[in-house]
Coordinates of C-alpha atoms and ligand atoms in Angstrom, one line a residue:
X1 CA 24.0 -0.6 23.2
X2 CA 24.4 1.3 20.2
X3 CA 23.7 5.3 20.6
X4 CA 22.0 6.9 17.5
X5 CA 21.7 10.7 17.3
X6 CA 18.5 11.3 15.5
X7 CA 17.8 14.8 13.9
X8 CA 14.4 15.8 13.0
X9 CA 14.4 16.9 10.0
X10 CA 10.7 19.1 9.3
X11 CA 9.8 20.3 6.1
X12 CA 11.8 21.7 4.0
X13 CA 14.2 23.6 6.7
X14 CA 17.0 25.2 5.4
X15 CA 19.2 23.5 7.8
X16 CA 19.4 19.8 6.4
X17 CA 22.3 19.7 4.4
X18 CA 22.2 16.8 1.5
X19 CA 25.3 15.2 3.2
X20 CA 23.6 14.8 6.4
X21 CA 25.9 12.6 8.9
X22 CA 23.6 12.2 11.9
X23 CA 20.2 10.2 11.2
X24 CA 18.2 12.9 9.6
X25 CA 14.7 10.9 9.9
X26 CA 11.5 12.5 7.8
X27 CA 9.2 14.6 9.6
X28 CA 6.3 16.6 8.1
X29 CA 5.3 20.4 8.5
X30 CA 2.6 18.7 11.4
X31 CA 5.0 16.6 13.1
X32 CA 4.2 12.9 11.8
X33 CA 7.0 11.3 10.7
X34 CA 7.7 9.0 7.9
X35 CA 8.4 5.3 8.1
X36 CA 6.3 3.6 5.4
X37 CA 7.2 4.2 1.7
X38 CA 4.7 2.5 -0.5
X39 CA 6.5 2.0 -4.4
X40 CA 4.4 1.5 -7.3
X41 CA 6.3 -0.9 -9.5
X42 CA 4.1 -0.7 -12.6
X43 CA 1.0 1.2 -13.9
X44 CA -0.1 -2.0 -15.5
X45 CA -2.3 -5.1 -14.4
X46 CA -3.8 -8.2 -15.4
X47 CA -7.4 -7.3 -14.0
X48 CA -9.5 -4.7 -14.3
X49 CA -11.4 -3.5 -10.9
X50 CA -14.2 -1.4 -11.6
X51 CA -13.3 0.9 -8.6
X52 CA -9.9 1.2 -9.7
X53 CA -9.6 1.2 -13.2
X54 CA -11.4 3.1 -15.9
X55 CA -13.7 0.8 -17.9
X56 CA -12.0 2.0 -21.1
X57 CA -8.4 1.3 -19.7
X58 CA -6.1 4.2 -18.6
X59 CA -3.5 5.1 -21.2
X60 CA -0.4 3.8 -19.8
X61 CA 3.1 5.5 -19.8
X62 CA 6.1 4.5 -21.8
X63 CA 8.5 1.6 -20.9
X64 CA 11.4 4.8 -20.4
X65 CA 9.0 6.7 -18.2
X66 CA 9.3 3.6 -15.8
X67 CA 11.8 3.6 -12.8
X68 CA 14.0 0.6 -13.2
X69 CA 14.4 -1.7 -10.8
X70 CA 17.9 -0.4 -10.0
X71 CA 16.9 2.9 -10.1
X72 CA 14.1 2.0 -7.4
X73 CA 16.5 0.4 -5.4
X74 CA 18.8 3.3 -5.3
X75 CA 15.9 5.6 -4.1
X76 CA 15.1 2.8 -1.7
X77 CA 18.3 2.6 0.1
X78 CA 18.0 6.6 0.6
X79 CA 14.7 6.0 2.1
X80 CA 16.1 3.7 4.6
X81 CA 18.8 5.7 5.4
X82 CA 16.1 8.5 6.6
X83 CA 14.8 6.0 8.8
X84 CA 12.1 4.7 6.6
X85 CA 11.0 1.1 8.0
X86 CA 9.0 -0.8 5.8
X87 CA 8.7 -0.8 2.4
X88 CA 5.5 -1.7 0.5
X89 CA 6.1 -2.8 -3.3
X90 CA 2.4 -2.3 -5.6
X91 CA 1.4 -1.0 -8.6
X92 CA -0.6 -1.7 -10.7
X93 CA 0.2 -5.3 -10.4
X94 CA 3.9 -5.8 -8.6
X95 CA 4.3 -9.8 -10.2
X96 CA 4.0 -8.5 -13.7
X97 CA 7.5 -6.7 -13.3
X98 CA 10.6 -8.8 -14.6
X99 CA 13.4 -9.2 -11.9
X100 CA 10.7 -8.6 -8.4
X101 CA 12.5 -11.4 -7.0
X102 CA 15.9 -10.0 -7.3
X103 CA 14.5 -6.3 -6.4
X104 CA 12.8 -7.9 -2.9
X105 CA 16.4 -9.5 -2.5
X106 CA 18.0 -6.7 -2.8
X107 CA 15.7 -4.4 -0.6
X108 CA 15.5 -6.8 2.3
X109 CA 19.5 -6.2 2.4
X110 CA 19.2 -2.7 3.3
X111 CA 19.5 -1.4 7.0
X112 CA 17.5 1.7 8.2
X113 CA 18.9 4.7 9.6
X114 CA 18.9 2.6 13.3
X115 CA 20.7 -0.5 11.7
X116 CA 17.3 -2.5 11.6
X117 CA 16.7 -4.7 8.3
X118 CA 14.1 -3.0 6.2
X119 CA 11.0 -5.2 6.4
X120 CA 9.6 -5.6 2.6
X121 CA 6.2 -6.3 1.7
X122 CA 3.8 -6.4 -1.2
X123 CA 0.3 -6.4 -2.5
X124 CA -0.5 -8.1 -4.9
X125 CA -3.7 -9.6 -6.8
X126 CA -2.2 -13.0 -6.2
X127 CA -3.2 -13.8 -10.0
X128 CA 0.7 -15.2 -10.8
X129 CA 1.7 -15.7 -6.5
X130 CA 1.6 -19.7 -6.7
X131 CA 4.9 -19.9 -9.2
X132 CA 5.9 -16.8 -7.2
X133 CA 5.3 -17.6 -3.6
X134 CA 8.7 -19.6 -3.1
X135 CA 11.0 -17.2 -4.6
X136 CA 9.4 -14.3 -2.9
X137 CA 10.1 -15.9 0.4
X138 CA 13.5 -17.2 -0.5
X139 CA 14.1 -13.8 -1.6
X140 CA 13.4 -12.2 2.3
X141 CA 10.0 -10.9 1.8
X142 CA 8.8 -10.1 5.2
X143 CA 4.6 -10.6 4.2
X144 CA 2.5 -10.5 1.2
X145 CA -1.1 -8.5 1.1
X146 CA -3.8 -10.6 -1.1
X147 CA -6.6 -8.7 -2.8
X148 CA -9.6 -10.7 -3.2
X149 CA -13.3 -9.1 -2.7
X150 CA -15.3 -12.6 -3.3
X151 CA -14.9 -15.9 -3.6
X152 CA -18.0 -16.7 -5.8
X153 CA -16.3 -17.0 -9.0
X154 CA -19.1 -14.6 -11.0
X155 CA -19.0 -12.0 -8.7
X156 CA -14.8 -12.3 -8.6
X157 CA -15.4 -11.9 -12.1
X158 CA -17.3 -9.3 -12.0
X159 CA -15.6 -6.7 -9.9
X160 CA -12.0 -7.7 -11.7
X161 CA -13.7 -8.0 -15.4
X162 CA -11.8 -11.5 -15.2
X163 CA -12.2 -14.8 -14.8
X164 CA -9.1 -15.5 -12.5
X165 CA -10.6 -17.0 -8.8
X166 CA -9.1 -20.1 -9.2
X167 CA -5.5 -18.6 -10.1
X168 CA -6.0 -16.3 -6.9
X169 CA -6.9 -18.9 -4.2
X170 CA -4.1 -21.3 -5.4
X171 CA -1.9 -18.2 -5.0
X172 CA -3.0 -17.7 -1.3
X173 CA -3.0 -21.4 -0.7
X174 CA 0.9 -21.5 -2.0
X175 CA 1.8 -18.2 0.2
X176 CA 0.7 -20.1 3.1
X177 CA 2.5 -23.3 2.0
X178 CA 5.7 -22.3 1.7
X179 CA 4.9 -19.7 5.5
X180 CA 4.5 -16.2 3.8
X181 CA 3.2 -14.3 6.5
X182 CA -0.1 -13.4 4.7
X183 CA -3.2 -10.5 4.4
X184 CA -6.5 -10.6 3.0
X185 CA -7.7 -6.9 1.8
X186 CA -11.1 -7.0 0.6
X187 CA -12.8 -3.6 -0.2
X188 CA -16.3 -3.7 1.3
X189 CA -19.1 -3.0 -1.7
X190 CA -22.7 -2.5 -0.7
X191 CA -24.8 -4.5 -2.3
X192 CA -22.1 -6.6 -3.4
X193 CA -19.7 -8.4 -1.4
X194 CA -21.5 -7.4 2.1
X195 CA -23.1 -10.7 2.6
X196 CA -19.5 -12.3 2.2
X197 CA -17.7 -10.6 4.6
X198 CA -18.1 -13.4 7.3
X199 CA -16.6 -15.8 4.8
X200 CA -14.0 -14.1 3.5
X201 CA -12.7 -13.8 7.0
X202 CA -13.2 -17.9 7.6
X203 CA -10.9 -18.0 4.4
X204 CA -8.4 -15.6 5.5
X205 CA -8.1 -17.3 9.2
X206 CA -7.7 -20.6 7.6
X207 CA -4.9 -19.7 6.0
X208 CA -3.8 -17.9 9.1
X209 CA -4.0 -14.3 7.1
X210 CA -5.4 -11.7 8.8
X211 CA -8.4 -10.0 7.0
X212 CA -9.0 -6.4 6.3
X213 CA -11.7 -4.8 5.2
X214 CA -11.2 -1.8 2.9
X215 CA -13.9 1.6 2.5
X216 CA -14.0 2.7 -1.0
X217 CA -12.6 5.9 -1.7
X218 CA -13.1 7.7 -5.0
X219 CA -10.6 8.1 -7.7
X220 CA -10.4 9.4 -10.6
X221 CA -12.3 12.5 -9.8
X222 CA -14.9 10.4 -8.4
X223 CA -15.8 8.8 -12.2
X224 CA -15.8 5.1 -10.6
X225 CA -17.4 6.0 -7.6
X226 CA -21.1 5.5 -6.7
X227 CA -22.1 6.9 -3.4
X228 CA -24.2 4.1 -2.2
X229 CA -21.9 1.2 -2.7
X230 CA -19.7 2.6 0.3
X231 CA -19.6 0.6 3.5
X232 CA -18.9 2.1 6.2
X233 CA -16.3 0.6 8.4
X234 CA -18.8 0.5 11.7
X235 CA -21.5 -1.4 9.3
X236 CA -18.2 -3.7 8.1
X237 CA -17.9 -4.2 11.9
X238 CA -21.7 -4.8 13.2
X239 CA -22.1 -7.2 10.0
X240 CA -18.8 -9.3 10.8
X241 CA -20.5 -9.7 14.4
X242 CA -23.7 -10.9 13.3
X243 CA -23.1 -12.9 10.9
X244 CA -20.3 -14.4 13.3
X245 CA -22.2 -14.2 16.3
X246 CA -19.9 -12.7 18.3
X247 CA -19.2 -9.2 20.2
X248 CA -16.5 -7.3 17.9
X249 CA -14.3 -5.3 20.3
X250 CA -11.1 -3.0 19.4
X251 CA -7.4 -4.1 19.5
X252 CA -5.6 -1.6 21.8
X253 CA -2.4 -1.5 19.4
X254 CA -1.2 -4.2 17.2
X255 CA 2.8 -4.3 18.1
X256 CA 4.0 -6.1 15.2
X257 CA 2.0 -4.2 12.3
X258 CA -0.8 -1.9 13.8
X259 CA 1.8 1.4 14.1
X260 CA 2.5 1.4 10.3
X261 CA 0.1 0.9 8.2
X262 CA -3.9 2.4 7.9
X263 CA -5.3 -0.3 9.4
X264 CA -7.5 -0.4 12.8
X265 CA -7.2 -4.1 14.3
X266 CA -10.6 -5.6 16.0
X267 CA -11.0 -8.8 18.2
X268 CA -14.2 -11.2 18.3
X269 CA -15.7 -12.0 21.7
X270 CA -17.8 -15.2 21.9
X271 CA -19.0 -17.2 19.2
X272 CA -16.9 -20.1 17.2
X273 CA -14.4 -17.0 16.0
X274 CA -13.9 -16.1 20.0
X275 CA -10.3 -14.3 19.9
X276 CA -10.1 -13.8 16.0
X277 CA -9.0 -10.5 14.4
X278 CA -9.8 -8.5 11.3
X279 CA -8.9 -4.8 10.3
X280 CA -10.8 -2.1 8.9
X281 CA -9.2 0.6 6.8
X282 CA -11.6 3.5 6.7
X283 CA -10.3 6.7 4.8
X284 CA -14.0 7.9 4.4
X285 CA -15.6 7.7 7.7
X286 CA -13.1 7.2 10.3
X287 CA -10.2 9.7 9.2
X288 CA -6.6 8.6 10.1
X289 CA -4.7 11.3 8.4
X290 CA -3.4 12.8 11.9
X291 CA -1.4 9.7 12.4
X292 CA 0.1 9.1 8.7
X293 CA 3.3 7.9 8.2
X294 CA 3.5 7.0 4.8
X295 CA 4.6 8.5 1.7
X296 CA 4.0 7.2 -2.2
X297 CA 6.3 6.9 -5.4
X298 CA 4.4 6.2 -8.6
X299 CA 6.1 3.7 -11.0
X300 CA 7.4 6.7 -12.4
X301 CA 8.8 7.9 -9.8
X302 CA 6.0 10.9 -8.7
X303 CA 6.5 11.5 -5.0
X304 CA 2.7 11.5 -3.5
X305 CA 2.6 12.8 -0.1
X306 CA -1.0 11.9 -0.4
X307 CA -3.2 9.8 -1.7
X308 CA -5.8 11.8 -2.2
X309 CA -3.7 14.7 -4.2
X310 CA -2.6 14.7 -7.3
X311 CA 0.4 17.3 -6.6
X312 CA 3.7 15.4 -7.1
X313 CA 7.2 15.7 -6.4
X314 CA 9.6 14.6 -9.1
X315 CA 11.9 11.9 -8.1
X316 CA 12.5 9.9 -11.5
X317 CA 14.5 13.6 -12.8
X318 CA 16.2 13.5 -9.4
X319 CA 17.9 10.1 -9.8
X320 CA 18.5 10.4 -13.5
X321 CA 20.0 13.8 -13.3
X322 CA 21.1 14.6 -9.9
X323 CA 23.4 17.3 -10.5
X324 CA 21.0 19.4 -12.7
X325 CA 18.4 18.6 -10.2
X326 CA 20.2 19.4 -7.1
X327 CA 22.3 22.0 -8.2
X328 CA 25.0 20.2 -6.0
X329 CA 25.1 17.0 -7.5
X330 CA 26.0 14.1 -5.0
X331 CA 27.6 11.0 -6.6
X332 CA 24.4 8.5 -6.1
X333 CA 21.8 11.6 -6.3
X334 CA 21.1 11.6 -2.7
X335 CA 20.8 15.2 -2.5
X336 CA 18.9 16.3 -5.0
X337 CA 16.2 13.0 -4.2
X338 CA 16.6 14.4 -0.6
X339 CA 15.5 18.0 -1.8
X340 CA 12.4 16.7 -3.3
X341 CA 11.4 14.9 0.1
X342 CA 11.8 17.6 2.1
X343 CA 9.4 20.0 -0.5
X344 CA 7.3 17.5 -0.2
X345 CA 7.0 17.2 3.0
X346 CA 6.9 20.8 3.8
X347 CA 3.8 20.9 1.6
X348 CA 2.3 17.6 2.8
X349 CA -1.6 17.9 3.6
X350 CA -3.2 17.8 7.2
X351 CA -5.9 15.8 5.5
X352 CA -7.0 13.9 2.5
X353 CA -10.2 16.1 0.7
X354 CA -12.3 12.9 -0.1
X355 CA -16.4 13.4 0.2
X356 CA -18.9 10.3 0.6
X357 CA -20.5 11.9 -2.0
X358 CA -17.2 11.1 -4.3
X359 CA -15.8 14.7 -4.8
X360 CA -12.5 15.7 -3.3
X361 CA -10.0 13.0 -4.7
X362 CA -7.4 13.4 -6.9
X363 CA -7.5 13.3 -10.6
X364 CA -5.8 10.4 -11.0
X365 CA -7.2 6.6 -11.0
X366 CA -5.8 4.4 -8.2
X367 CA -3.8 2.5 -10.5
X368 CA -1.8 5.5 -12.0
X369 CA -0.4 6.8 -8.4
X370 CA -0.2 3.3 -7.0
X371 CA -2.8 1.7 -4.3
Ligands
SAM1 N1 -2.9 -5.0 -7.9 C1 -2.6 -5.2 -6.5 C2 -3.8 -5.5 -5.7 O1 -4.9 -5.4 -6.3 O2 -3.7 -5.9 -4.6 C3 -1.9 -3.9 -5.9 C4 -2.4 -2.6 -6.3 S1 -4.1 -2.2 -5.7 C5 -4.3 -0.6 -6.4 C6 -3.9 -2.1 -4.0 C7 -5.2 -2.1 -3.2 O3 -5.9 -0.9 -3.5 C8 -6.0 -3.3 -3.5 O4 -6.3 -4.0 -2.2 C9 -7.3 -2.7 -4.0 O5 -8.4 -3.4 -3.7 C10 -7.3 -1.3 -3.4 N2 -8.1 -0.3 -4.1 C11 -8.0 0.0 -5.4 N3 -8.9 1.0 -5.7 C12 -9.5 1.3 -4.6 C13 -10.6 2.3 -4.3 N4 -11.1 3.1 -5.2 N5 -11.0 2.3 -3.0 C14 -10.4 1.5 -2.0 N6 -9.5 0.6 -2.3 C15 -9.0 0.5 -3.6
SF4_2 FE1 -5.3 -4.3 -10.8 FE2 -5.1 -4.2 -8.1 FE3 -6.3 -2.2 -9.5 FE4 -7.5 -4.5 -9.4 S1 -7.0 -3.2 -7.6 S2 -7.2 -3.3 -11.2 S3 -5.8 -6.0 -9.3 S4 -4.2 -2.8 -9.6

């Protein structure tokens, strides 16, 4: 048996020293540590949600501003090294970036701190996944997370301002072909998508994906968010159970994926669906911040320890100029990457600020720090 010293690392104490030998895994100023880094490959996309996206566009960031692929890589590996397990690749729309194929190879190389293989996954609006699906699972993707909130093709079109359905289901139906482990996220929109929710987990089961069902939370100082369209992950739950006639009862702990991300897991009693599972992600009414274990890094490299805040750590100027940065300068940049982490966690909230009424989010739109 192999014998790993672990050393917590909190904050920003002044003992970690940027050449760290022992495993120096992330722990914040409360105690949670971090093992899910979520990377925003691009601020761009090929659809438009209305809860995501300004109507009149955001203004997007120079090509330069970007982290390249390598440069993501790079800060990857660190991240492993700390002990981070999982790796989720977004954006903005992960398959519009040249070269994902070889960056998912390259990740899925990496070891963690305990010698593990880093498990990579992505989210993605499926749009461009049925050329994609093959060489995403060739290249050691571990599962992919499909975004799809109807599948009547006016509504689709609707909510993403295009007319792309039929592109998104043949994406799903290749992931499944070719044995992607797969995910359904739907965001739950009153008055919208509610009466769907039954069949969009039919769809997702089908294709053996799990479903999730997603509250909306507002972004963008609240501009795209309207108080009544929120669904409230209890009424996500009762309405799967009616219109499923079954009893909906809570998964004690999902072993292979329920301790990383912000998902709670739910079984169905009874009915045609009797042992069926869905999740419900519910920042707004069901608070999970005292258990978060994830950190964020914008395409251009912005270090979010929240979500909900727009305060930002500076990670791109940290692997572009380590020595300036760190004041130490460590060949690869380790150090002064590693000093930005550790601010960050020292400052990292107890709790997100979002209201139901839409105040208390950060400035940002979802799409600029990366969903
Ligand atoms: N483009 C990819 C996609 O749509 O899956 C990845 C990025 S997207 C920002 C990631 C997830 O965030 C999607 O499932 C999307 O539905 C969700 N999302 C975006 N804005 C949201 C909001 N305001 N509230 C809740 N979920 C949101
Ligand atoms: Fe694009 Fe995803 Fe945002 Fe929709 S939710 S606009 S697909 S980034």
């Amino acid at each position: 048996m192999r014998l790993v010293q672990v050393r917590r690392v909190v904050g920003a104490g002044p003992e970690l020293s940027a050449q760290a030998s022992a495993s120096p895994v992330l722990v914040d100023r409360l105690e949670r540590r971090v093992r899910y880094l979520r990377v925003s490959l691009t601020d761009r996309c090929s659809m438009r949600c209305t809860y995501c996206m300004p109507p009149e566009g955001i203004e997007h960031v120079e090509r330069s501003e970007v982290l390249s692929l390598e440069e993501v890589a790079r800060m990857v590996a660190a991240f492993a090294a700390w002990g981070v397990e999982r790796v989720r690749l977004t954006g903005g729309e992960p398959t519009l970036r040249r070269g994902l194929t070889w960056l998912v190879e390259r990740l899925a190389a990496l070891r963690t701190d305990t010698g593990a293989p880093l498990r990579v996954v992505m989210t993605s609006n499926g749009e461009l996944i049925a050329r994609l699906a093959g060489p995403l699972k060739a290249a050691g993707l571990h599962t992919l997370t499909i975004s799809l909130d109807s599948l009547d093709r006016e509504r689709f079109a609707s909510i993403t301002r295009r007319d792309r359905l039929e592109q998104v289901i043949a994406g799903f139906k290749a992931a499944h072909a070719v044995g992607l482990p797969l995910k359904l996220n739907t965001v739950a929109v009153r008055g919208f998508n509610d009466d769907e929710l039954g069949a969009l987990c039919r769809f997702a089961w089908a294709h053996d994906a799990t479903p999730r069902f997603i509250e909306l939370m507002p972004m963008a100082a609240g501009r795209l968010f309207v108080p009544g369209e929120l669904m409230p992950a209890a009424a996500i739950r009762e309405r799967i159970g009616a219109e499923l006639g079954a009893v909906v009862e809570p998964e004690s702990m999902d072993p292979t994926q329920g301790a990383f991300g912000p998902a709670q897991y739910f079984v169905l009693r009874g009915g045609a669906h009797d042992g069926r599972r869905f999740g419900t992600i519910a920042a707004m009414t069901e608070n999970f911040c005292g258990s978060c274990n994830r950190l964020r890094v914008s395409a251009t490299g912005q270090l979010h320890a929240c979500l909900a805040r727009d305060d930002a750590g500076d990670l791109r100027s940290a692997l572009r100029h380590p020595s300036q940065e760190s004041g130490q300068g460590s060949g690869q940049g380790s150090g002064a990457l590693e000093r930005v982490v550790r601010a960050a966690l020292g400052h990292k909230r107890d709790s997100h600020g979002f209201e139901q009424t839409g105040s208390g989010g950060p400035q940002k739109a979802m799409i600029s720090i990366g969903g």
